[in-house]
Short mmCIF file of N, CA and C and ligand atoms in Angstrom, two decimals:
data_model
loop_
_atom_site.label_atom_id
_atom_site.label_comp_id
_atom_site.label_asym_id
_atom_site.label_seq_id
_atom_site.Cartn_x
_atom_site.Cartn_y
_atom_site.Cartn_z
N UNK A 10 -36.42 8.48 14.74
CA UNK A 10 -35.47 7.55 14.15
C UNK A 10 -34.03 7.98 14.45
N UNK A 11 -33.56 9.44 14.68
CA UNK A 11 -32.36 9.68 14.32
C UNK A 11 -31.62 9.45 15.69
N UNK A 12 -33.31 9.75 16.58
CA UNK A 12 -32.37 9.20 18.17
C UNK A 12 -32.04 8.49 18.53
N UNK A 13 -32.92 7.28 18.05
CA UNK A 13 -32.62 5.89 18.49
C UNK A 13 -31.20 5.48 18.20
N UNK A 14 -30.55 6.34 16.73
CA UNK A 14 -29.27 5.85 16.47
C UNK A 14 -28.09 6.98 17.35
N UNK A 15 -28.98 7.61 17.83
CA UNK A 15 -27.75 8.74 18.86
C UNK A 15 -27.50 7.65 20.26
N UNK A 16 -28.30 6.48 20.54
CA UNK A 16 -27.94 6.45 21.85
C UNK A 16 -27.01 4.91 21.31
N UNK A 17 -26.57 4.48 20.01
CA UNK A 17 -24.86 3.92 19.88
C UNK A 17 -23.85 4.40 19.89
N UNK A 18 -23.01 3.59 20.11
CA UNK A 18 -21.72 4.12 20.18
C UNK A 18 -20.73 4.63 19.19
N UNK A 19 -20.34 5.57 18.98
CA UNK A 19 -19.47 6.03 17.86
C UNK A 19 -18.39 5.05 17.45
N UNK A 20 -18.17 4.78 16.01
CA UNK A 20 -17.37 3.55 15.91
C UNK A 20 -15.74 4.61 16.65
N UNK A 21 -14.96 3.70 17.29
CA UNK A 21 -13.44 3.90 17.18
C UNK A 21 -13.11 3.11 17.26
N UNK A 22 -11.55 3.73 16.97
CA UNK A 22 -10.23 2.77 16.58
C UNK A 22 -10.16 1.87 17.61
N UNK A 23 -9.55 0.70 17.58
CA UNK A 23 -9.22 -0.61 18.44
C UNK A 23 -7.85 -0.45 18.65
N UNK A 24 -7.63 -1.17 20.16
CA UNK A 24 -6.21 -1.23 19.76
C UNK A 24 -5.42 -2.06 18.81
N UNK A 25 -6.20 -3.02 18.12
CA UNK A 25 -5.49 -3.87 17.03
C UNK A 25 -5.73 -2.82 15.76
N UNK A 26 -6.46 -1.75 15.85
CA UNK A 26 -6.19 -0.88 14.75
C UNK A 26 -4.69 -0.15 14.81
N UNK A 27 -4.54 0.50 15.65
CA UNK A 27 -3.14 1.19 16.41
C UNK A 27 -2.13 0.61 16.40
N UNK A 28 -1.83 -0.76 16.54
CA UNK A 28 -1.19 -1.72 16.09
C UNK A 28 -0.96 -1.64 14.72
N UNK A 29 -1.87 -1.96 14.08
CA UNK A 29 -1.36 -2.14 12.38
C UNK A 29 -1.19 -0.79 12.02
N UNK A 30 -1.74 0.39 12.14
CA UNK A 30 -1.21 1.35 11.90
C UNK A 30 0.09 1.94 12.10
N UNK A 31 0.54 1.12 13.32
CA UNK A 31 2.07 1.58 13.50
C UNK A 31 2.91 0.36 12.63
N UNK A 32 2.75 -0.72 12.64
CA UNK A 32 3.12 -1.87 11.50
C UNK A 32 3.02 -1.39 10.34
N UNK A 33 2.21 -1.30 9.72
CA UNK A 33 2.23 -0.50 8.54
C UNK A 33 3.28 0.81 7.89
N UNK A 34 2.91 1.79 9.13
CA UNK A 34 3.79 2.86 9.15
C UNK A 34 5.06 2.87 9.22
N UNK A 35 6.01 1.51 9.66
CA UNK A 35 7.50 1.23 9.52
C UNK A 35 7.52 1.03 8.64
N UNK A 36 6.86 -0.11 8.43
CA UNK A 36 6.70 -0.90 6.75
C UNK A 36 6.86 -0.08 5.47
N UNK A 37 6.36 1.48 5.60
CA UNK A 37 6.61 2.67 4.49
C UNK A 37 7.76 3.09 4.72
N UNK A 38 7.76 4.12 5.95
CA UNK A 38 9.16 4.05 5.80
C UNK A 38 10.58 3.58 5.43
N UNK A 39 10.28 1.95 6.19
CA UNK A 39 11.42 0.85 5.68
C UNK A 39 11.54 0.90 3.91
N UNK A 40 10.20 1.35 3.10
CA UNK A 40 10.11 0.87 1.84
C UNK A 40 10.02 2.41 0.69
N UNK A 41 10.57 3.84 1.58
CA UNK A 41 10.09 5.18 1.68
C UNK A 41 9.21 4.99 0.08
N UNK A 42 8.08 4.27 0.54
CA UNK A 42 7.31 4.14 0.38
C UNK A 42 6.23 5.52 -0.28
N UNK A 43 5.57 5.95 -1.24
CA UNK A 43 5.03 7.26 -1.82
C UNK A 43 3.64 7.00 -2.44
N UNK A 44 2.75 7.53 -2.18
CA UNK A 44 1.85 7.81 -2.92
C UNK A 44 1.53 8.57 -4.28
N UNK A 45 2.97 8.55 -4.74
CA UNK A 45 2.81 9.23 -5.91
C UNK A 45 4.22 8.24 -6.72
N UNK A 46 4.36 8.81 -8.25
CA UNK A 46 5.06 8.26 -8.91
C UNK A 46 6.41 8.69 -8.84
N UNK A 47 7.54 8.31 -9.31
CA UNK A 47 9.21 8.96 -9.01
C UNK A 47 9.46 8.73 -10.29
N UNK A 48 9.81 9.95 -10.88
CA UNK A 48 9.40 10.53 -12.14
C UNK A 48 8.67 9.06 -13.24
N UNK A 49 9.43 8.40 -14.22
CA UNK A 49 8.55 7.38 -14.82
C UNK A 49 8.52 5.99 -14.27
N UNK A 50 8.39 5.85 -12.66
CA UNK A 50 8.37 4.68 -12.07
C UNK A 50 7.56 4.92 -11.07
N UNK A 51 6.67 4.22 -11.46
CA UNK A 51 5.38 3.50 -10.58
C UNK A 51 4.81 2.32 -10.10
N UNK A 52 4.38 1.74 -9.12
CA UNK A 52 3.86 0.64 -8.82
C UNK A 52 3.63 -0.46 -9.68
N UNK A 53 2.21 0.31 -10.67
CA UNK A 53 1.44 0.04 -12.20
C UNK A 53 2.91 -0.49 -12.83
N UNK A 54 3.93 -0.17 -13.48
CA UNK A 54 5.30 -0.53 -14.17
C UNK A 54 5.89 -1.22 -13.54
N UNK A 55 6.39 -1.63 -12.25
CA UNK A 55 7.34 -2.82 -11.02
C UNK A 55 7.10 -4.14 -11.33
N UNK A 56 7.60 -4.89 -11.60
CA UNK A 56 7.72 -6.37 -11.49
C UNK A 56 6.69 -7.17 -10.62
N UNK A 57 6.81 -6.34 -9.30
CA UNK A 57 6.14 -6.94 -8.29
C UNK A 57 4.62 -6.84 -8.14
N UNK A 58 4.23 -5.53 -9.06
CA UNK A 58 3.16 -5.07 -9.18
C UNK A 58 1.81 -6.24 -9.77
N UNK A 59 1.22 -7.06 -8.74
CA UNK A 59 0.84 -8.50 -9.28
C UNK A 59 -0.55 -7.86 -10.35
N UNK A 60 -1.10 -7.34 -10.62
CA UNK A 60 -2.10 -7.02 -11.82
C UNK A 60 -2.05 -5.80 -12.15
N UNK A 61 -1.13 -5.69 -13.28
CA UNK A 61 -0.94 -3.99 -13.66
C UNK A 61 -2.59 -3.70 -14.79
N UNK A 62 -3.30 -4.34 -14.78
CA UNK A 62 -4.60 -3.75 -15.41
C UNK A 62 -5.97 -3.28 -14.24
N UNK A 63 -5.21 -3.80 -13.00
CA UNK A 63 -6.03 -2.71 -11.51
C UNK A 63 -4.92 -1.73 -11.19
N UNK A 64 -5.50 -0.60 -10.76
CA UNK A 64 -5.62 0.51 -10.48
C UNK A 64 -5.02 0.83 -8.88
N UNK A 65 -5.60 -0.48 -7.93
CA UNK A 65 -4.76 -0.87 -6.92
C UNK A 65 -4.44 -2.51 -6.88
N UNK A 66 -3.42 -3.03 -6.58
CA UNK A 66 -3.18 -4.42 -6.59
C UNK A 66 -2.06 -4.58 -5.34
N UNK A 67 -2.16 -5.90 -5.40
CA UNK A 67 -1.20 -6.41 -3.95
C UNK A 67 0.03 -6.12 -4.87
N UNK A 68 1.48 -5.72 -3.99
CA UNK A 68 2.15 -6.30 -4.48
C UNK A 68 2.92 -7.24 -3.47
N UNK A 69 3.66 -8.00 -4.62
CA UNK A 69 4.58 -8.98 -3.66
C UNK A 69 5.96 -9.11 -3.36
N UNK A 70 6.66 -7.93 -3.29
CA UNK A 70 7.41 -7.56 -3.21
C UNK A 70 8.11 -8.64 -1.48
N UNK A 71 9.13 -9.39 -1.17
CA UNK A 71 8.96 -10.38 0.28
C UNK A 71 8.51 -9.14 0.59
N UNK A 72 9.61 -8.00 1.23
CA UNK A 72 9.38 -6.97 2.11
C UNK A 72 8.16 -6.50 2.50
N UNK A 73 7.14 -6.44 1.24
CA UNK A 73 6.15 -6.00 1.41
C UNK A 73 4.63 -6.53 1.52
N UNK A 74 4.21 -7.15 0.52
CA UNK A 74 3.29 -7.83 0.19
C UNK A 74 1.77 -7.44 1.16
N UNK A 75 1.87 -6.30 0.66
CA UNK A 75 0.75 -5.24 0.33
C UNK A 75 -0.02 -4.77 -0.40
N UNK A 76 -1.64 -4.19 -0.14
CA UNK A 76 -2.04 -3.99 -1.54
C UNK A 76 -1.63 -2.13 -1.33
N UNK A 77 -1.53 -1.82 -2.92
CA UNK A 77 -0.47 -0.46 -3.43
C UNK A 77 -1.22 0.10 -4.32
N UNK A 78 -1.38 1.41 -4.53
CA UNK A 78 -1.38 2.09 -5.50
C UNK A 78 -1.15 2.14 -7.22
N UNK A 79 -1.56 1.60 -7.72
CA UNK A 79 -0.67 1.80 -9.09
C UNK A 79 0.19 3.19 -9.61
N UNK A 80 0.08 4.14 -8.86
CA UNK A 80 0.52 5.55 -8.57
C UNK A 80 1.50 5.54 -7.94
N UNK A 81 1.43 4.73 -7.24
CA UNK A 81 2.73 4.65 -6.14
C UNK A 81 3.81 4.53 -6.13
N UNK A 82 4.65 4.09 -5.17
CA UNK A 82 6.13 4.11 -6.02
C UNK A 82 6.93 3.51 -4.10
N UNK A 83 8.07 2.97 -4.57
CA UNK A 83 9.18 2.34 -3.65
C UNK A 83 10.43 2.17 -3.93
N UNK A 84 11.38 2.05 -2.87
CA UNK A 84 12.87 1.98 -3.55
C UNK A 84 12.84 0.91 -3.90
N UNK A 85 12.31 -0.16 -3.92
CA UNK A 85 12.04 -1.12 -4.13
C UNK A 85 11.83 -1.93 -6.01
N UNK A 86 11.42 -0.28 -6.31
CA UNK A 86 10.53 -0.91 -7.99
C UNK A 86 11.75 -1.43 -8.84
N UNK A 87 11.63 -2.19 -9.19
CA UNK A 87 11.87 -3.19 -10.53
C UNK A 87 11.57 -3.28 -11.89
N UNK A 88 12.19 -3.01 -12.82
CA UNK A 88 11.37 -2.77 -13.93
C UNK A 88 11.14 -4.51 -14.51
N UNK A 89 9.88 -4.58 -15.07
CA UNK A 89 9.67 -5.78 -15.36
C UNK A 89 10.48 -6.47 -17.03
N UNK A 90 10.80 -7.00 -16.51
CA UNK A 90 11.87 -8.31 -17.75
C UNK A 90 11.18 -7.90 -19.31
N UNK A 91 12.04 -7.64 -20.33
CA UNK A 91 10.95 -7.90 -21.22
C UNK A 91 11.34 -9.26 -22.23
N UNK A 92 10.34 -9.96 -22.72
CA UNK A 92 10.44 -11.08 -22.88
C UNK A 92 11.52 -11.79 -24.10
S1 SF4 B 126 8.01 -3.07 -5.01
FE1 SF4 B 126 7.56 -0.93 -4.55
S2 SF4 B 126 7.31 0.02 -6.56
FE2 SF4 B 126 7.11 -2.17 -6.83
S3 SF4 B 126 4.91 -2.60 -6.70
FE3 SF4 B 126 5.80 -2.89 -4.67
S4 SF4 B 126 5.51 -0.91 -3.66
FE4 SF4 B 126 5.29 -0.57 -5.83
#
């Protein structure tokens, strides 16, 4: 059994992977963009942050409109309005 699956091909990257990976990768920078929080501002807390009860959610930030971290963090964050 284990040979039959030795004689496919190992998945790799595409070049439309390499592509979005470098798209992407401005896209952080442009947004210095973090996987972590900046001290009490996070993704989860931002305005843009479209479902702060997931853990990861799109946000919609124009610039960005990505899915994010709730951990995360951007120069970007906004604190949301309170009502
Ligand atoms: S604008 Fe920045 S801080 Fe706000 S949700 Fe989007 S990535 Fe996170």
């Amino acid at each position: 059994m284990a040979d039959e699956f030795d004689d496919l091909p190992k998945p790799a990257p595409k070049e439309i992977d390499e592509q979005r990976s470098m798209e992407l990768r401005f896209l952080q920078e442009d947004a210095i963009l973090r996987a972590k929080p900046n001290e009490n501002e996070r993704c989860q807390s931002c305005l843009y942050y479209l479902n702060p009860d997931e853990e990861i959610s799109y946000c919609w930030h124009p610039k960005l409109r990505i899915l994010v971290g709730g951990e995360w963090w951007c120069q970007w964050w906004e604190k949301i309005p309170e009502e």
